[in-house]
Coordinates of C-alpha atoms and ligand atoms in Angstrom, one line a residue:
X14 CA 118.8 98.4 91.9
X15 CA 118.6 99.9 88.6
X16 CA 120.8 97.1 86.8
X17 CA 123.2 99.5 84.5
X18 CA 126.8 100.9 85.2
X19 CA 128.1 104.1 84.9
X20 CA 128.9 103.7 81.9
X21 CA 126.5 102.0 80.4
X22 CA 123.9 104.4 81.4
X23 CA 125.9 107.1 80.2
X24 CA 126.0 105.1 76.9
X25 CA 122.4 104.1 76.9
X26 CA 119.9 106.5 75.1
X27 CA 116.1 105.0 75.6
X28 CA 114.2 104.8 73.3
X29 CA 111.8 107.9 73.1
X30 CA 108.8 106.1 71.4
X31 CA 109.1 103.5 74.5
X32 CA 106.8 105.3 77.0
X33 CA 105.2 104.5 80.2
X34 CA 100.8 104.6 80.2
X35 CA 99.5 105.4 83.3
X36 CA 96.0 104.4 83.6
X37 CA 94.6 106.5 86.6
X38 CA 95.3 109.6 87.8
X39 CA 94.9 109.1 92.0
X40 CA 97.1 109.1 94.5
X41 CA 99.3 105.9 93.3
X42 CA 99.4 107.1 89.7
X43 CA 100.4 110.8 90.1
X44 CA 103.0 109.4 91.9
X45 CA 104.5 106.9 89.6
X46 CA 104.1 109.2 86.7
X47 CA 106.4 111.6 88.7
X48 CA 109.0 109.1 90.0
X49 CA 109.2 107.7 86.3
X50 CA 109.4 111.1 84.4
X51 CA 111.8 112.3 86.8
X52 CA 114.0 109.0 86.2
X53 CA 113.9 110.0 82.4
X54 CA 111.4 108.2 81.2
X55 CA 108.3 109.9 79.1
X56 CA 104.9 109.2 80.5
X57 CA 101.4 109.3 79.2
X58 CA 99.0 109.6 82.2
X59 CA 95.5 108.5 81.3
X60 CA 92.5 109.6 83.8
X61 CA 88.9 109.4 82.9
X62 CA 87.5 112.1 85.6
X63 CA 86.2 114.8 84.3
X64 CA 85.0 112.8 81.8
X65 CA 83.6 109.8 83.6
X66 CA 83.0 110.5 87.4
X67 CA 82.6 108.2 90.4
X68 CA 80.2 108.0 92.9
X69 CA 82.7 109.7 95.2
X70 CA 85.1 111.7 93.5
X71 CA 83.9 115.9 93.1
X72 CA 86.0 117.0 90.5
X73 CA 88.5 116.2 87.9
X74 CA 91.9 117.1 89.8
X75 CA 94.2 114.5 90.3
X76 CA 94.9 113.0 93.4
X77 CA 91.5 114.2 94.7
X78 CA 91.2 112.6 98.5
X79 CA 87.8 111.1 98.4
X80 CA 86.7 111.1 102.0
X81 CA 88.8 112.1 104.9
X82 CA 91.5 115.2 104.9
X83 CA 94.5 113.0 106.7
X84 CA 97.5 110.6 105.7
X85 CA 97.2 109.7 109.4
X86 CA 100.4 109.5 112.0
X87 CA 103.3 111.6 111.1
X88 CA 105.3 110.2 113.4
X89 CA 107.9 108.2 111.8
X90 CA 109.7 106.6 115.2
X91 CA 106.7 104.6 116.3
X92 CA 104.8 104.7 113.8
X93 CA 104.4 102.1 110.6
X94 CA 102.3 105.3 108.7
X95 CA 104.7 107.7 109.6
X96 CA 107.7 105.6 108.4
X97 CA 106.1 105.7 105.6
X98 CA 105.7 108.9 105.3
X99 CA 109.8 109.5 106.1
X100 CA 110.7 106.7 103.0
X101 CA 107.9 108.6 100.6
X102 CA 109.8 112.0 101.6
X103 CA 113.4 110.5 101.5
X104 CA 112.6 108.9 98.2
X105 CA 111.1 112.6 96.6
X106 CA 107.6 111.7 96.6
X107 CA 104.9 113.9 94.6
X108 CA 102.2 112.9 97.0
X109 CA 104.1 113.3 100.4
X110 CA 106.1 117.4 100.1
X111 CA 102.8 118.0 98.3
X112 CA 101.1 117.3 101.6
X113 CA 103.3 118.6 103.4
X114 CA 103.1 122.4 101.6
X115 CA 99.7 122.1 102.2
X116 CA 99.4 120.8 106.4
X117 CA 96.7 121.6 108.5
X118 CA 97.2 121.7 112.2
X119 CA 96.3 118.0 113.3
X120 CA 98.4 117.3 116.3
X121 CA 100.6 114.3 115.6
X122 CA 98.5 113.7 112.0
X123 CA 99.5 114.8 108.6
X124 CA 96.1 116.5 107.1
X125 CA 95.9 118.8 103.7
X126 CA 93.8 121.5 102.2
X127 CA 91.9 118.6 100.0
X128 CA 91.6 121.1 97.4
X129 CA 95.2 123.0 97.5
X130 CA 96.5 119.9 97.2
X131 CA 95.2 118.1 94.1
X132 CA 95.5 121.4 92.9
X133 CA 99.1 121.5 93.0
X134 CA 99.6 118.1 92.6
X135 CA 97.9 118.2 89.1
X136 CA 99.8 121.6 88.1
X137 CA 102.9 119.9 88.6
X138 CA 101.9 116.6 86.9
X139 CA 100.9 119.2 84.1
X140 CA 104.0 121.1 84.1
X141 CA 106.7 118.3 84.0
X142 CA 108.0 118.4 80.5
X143 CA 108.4 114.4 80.2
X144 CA 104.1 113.9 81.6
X145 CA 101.6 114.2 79.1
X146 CA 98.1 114.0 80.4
X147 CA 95.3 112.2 78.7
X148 CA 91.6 112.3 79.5
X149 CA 89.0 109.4 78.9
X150 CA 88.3 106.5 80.0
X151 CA 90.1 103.4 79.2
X152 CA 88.1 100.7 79.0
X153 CA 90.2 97.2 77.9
X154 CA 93.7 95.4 78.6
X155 CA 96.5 96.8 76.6
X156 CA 98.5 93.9 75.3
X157 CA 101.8 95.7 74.5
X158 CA 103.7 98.6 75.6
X159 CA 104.4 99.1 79.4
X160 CA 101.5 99.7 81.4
X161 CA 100.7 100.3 85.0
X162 CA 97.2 100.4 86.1
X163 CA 96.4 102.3 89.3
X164 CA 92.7 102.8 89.0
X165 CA 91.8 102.0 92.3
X166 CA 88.8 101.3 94.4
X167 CA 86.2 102.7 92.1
X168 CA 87.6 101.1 88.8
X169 CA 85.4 102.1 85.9
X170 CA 82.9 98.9 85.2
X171 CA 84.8 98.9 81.8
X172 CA 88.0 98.4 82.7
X173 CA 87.3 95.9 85.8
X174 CA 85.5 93.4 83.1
X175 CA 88.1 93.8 80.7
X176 CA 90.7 93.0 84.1
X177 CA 88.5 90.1 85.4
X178 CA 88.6 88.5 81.7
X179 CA 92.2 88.2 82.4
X180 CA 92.3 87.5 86.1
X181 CA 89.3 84.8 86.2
X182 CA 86.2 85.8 88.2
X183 CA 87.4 84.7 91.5
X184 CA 90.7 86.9 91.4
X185 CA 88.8 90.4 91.3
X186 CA 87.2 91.8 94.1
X187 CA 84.5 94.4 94.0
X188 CA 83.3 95.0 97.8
X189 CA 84.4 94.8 101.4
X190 CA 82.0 93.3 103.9
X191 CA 82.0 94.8 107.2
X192 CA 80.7 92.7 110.1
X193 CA 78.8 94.2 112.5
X194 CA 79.5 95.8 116.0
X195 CA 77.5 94.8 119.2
X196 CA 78.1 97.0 122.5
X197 CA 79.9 94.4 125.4
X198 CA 77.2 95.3 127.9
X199 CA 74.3 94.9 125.6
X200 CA 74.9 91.2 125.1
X201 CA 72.6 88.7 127.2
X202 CA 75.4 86.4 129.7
X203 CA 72.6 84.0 131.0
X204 CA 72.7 82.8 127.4
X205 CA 76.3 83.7 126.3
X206 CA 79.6 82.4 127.7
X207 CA 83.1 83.0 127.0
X208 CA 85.2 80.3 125.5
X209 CA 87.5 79.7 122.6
X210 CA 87.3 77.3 120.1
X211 CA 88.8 73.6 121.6
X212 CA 89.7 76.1 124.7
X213 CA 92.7 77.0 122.6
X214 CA 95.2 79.3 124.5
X215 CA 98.0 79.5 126.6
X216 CA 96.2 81.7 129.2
X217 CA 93.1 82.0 130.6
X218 CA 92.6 84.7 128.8
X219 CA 92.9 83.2 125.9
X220 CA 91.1 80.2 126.2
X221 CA 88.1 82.7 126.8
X222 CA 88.6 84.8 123.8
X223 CA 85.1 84.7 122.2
X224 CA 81.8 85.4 123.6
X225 CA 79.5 82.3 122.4
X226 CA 75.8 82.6 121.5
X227 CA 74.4 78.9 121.1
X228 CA 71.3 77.9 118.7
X229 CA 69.0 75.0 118.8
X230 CA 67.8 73.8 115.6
X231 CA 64.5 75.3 115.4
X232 CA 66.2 78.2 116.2
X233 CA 69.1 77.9 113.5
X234 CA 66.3 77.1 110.3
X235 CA 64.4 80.2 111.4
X236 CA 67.6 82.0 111.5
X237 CA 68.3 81.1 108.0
X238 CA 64.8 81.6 106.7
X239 CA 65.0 85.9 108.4
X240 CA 68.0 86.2 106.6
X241 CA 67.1 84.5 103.2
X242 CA 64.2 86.4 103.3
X243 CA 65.9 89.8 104.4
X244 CA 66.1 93.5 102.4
X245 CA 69.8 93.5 101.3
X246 CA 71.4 96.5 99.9
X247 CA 71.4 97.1 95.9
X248 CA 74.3 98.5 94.4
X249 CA 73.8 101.9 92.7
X250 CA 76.8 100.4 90.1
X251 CA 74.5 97.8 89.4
X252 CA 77.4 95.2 88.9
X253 CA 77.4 91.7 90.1
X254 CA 79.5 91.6 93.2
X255 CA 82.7 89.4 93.9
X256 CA 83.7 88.9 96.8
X257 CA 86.6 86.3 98.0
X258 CA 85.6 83.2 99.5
X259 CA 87.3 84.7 102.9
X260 CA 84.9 87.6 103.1
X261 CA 81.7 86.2 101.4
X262 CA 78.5 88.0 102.9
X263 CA 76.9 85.7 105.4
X264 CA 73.5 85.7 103.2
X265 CA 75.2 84.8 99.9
X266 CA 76.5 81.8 102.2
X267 CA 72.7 80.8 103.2
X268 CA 71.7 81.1 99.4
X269 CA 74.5 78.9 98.8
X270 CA 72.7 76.3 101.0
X271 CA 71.3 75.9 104.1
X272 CA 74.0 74.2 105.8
X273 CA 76.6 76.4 104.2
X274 CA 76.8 78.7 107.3
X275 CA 77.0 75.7 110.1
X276 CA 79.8 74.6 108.1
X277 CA 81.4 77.9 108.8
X278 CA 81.2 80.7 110.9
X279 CA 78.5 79.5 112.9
X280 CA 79.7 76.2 113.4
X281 CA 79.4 74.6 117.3
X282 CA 82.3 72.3 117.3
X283 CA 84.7 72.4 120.3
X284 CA 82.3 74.5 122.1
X285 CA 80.6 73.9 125.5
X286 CA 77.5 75.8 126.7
X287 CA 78.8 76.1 130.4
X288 CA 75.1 77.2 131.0
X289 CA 73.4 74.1 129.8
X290 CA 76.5 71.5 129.5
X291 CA 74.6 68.7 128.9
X292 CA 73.0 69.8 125.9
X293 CA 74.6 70.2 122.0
X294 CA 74.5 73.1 120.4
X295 CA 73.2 72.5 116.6
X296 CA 74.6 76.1 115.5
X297 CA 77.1 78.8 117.5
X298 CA 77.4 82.2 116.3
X299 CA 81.0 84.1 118.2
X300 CA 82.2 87.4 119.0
X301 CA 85.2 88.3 119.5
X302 CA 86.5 91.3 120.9
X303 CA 87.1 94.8 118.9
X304 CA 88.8 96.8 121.3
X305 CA 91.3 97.0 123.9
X306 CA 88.9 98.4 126.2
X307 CA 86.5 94.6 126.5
X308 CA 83.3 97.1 125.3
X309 CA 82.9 96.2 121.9
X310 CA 82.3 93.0 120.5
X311 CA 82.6 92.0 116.3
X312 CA 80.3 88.9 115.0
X313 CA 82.8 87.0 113.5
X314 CA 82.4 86.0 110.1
X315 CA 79.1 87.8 109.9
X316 CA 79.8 90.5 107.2
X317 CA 76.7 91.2 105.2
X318 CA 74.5 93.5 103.3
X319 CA 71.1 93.5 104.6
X320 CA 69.8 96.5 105.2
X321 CA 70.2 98.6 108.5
X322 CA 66.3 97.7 110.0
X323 CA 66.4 94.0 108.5
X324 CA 69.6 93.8 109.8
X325 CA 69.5 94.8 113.6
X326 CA 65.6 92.0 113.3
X327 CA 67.8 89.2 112.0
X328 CA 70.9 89.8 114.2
X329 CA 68.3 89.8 117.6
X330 CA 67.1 86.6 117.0
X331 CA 70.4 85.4 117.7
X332 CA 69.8 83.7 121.2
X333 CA 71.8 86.2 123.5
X334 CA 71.3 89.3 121.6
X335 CA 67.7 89.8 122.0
X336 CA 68.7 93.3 123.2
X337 CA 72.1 94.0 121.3
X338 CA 72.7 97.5 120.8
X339 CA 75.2 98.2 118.0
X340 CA 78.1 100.3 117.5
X341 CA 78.3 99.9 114.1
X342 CA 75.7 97.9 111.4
X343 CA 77.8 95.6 108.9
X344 CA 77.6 97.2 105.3
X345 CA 79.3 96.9 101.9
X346 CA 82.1 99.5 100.9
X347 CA 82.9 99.4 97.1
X348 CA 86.2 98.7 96.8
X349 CA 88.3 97.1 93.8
X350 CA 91.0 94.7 94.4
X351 CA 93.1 92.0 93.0
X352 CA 94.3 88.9 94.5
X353 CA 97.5 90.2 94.5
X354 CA 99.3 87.3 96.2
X355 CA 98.2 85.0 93.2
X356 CA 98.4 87.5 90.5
X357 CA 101.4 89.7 90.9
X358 CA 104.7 89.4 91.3
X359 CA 107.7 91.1 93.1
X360 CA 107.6 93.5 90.6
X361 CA 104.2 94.2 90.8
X362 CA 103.9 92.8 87.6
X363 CA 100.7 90.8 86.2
X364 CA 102.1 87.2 85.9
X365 CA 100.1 86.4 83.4
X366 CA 100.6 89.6 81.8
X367 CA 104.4 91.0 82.4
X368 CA 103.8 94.2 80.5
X369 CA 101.1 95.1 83.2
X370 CA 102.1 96.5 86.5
X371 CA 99.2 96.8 89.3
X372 CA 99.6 100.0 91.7
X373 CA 97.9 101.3 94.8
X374 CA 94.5 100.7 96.3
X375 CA 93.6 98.1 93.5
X376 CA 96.6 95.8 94.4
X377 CA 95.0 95.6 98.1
X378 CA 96.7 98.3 99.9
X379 CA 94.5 100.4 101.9
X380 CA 94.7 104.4 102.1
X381 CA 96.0 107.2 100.3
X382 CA 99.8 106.9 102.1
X383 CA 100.3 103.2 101.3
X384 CA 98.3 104.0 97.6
X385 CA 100.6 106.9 96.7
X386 CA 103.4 104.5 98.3
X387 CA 102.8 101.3 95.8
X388 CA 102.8 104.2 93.1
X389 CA 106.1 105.5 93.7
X390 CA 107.5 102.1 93.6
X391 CA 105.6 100.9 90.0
X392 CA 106.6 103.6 88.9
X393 CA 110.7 103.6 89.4
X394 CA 110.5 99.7 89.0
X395 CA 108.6 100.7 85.4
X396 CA 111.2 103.3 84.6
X397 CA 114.3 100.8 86.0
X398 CA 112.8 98.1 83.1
X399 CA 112.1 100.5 80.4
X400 CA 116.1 102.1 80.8
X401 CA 117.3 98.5 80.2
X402 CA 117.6 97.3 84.4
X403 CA 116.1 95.9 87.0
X404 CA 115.0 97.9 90.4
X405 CA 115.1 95.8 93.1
X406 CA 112.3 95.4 95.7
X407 CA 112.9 97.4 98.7
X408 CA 114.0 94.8 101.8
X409 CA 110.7 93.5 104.2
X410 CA 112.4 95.6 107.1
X411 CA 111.5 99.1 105.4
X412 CA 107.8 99.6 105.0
X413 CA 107.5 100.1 101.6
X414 CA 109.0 96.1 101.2
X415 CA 106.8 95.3 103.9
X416 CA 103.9 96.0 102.0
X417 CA 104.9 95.0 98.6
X418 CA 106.1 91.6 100.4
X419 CA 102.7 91.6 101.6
X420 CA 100.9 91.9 98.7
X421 CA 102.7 89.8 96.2
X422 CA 102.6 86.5 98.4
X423 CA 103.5 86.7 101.9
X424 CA 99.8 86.9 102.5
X425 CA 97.5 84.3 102.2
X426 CA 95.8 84.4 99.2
X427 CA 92.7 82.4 100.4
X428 CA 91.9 85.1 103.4
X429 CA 93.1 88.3 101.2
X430 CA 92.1 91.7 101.7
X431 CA 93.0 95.2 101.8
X432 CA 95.6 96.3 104.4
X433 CA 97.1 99.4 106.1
X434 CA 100.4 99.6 106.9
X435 CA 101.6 98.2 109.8
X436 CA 104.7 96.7 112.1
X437 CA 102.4 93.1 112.5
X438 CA 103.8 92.7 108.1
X439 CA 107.9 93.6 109.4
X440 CA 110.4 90.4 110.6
X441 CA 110.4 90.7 113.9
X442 CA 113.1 93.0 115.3
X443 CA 115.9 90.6 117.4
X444 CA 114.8 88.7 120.0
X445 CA 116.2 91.3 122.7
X446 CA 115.4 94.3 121.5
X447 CA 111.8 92.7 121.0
X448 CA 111.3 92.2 125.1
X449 CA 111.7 95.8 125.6
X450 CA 108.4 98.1 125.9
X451 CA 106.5 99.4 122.7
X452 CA 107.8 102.6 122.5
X453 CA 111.2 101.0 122.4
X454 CA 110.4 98.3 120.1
X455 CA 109.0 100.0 117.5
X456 CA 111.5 102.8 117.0
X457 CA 113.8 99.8 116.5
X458 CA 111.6 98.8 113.4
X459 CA 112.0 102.2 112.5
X460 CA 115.4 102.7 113.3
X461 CA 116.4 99.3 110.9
X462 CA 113.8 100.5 107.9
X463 CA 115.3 103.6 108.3
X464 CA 118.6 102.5 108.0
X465 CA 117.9 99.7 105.1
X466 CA 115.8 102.3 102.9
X467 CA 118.7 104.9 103.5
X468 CA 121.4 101.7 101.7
X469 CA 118.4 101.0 98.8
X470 CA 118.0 104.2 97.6
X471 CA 122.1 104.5 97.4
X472 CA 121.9 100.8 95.7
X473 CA 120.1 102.9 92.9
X474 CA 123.0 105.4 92.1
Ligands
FAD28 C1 84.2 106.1 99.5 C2 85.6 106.0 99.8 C3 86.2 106.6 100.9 C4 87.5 106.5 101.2 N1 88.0 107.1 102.3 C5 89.4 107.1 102.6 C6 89.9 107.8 103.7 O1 89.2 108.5 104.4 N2 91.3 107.7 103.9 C7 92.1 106.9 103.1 O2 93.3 106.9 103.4 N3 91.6 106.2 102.1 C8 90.2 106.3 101.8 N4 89.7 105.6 100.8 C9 90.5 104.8 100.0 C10 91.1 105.7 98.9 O3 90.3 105.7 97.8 C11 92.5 105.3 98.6 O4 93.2 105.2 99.8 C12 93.2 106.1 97.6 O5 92.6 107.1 96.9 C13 93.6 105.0 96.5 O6 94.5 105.6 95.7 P1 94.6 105.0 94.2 O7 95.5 105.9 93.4 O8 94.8 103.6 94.2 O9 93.1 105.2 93.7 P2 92.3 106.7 93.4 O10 92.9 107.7 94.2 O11 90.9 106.4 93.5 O12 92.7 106.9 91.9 C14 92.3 106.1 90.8 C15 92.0 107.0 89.6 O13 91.8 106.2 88.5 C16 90.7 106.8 87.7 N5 90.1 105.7 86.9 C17 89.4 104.7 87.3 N6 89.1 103.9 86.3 C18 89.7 104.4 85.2 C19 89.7 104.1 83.8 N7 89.1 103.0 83.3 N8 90.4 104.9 82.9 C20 91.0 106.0 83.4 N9 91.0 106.4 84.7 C21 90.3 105.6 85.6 C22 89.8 107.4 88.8 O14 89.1 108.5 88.2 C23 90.8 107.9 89.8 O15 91.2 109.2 89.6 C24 88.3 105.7 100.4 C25 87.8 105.1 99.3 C26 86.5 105.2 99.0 C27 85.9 104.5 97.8

């Protein structure tokens, strides 16, 4: 909670020269530029579109949605989006009455007129007497003042050196890797089986999680010579990528040596070829499945950025997927994130750097809801500091906590990357409301966020 009395807040007249910098103008920093001005405190927001663009950005509006139309699920009883949705409204968001001013019909989704709404959103940013707008790029760390950087997954090259020179080279992220997709019934079962790892599982089910596709060593060294030798994907940024050791490409792993990947994701311990038992398997590459339905398969561990055509020769050579067909290709998405869980803390402050706070999609949040939604709290907890208090962080029952509980340690650094909303980062609801049906259990998660939200936005007077 903002920590002043009454009285003291009635007493306490800020500072005018203290004001808060907002370095993007997206989703997450309209928002905390309108949650701190409307708390009182002056804000300079600083966005470098129209000035510099991004690859995906079309214009220099804020809050521009740079692909689909839709904050997803609107429904808040079963929903972990849709709660979302219900705290961002209950708490005045910018981003969320914006949205909904400017609906689409989407059955149970919330989509916008892209265009009304940045439209609106940056008249109003305009319009607040306390917002001042700034265009241009910023390009380095500022060391004083109080800052909150919400520049998201296209970070200007600029500023992500300047952040990485603070963070260390490991701690900055500039790509996903997705792994590829292979269709159940393409995949060859006199060469495949289905077993888990050391037969782990309490089920049978269980125990045969993964589909296994077993490699002799010939076959392993000309696996690794295809893929060294591969077309991978340039990056029209021309920057270095950095990925986390969690997520690393499986060809940066072969460059790193050629043993690197038998040590990892392909590695054939606790595995038993139940087609040839007798004989050891020198490498395994697994699937595991992607869908509820059994007809999609994910090669796990096997993100990577060869091209489309090199891609589908090199993945076929894998015994048992002569013939894969494949529902999706892996790729590399540009996206800019922070190892949060090292970096930030409760506050969403930079450790190292206090007068720094991170928001949205850069502090490994994914989407525009759960963006806009790290916004709105940066920028109250920004506003709570500069007026002298403290804000506290929202409980790990409400969504908003859940994610920012996430983020700033409850997830494992090591494995980190960007995540949606959902009721898998809430406690557990109790024991006997848990063994009731889905429906049931989630809409008591949403019933107790409701309820806890409801008391911390009274906590703040
Ligand atoms: C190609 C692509 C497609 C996507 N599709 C979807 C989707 O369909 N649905 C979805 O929910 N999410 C999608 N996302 C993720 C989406 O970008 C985020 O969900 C959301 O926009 C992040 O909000 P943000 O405020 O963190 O970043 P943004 O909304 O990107 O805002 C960051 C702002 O900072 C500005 N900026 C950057 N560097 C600087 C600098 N140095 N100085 C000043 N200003 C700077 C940028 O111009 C931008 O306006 C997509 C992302 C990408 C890259």
């Amino acid at each position: 909670m903002i920590g002043l009395s009454n009285s003291a807040r009635l007493a306490y007249i800020p500072d005018m020269t203290e004001k808060l910098h907002i370095i993007g103008g997206g989703m997450a920093g309209s928002e905390a530029a309108w949650q701190a001005a409307n708390l009182g405190v002056p804000v300079v927001l600083h966005e470098m579109r129209p000035d510099v663009g991004t690859f995906a950005h079309q214009t220099g509006n804020l809050a521009e949605m740079v692909c689909s139309n839709s904050f997803r699920s609107d429904d808040s009883e079963s929903n972990a989006v849709g709660l979302l949705h219900w705290e961002m409204r209950a708490a005045n968001g910018l981003i969320m009455t914006t949205a909904d001013k400017h609906s689409l019909p989407a059955g149970g989704a919330l989509a916008v007129d892209r265009d009304e709404f940045a439209a609106e959103v940056t008249a109003r940013i305009a319009e607040h007497p306390l917002i001042t707008v700034e265009y241009g790029e910023i390009t380095s760390l500022p060391d004083d003042g109080h800052w909150i950087i919400a520049t998201g997954p296209l970070t200007s090259g600029n500023l992500a050196t300047a952040i990485q020179g603070e963070t260390g080279t490991d701690a900055l992220a500039f790509f996903d890797a997705i792994a590829p997709i292979v269709y159940f019934d393409s995949i060859d079962l006199d060469k495949a089986w289905f077993q888990s790892r050391y037969d782990k599982g309490d089920t049978e089910e269980q125990r045969k999680a993964y589909l296994n596709c077993p490699m002799t060593k010939e076959q392993y060294e000309a696996f690794i010579d295809a893929l060294l030798a591969a077309d991978k994907a340039e990056f029209k940024e021309g920057e270095t990528a950095g990925y986390f050791d969690g997520c690393l490409p499986i060809e940066v792993m072969a460059e790193r040596g050629r043993e690197t990947l038998r040590f990892g994701p392909m590695k054939p311990v606790g595995l038993t070829n139940e087609h040839k038992p007798d004989e050891k398997s020198y490498a395994v590459v697994q699937l595991r499945r992607d869908n509820a339905l059994g007809t999609l398969y994910n090669i796990v561990g096997f993100q990577t950025k060869m091209k489309y055509g090199a891609q589908t020769d090199v993945l076929r050579q894998i015994p048992g997927l002569e013939g894969a067909k494949f529902a999706r290709l892996g790729g590399i998405h540009r996206n800019t994130f922070l190892n949060s869980p090292t970096l930030l803390d409760d506050q969403m402050r930079m450790k190292s750097k206090p007068n720094l706070r991170f928001a949205g999609q850069i502090t490994g949040v994914e989407g525009y809801v759960e963006s806009a939604a790290m916004g709105l709290l940066a920028g109250r907890m920004a506003a709570a500091e500069i007026l002298g208090g403290k804000l506290d962080t929202p409980p790990n029952t409400t969504a908003m906590g859940a994610l920012i509980t996430h983020i700033s340690g409850g997830a494992d650094a090591k494995t980190f990357q960007p995540m949606n909303v959902n009721f898998g980062l809430f406690p557990e609801v109790d024991a006997k409301t848990g063994r009731r049906n889905r429906a049931t259990r989630y809409k008591a998660y949403t019933d107790r966020a409701k309820a806890d939200f409801t008391t911390w936005m009274e906590n703040q007077g």
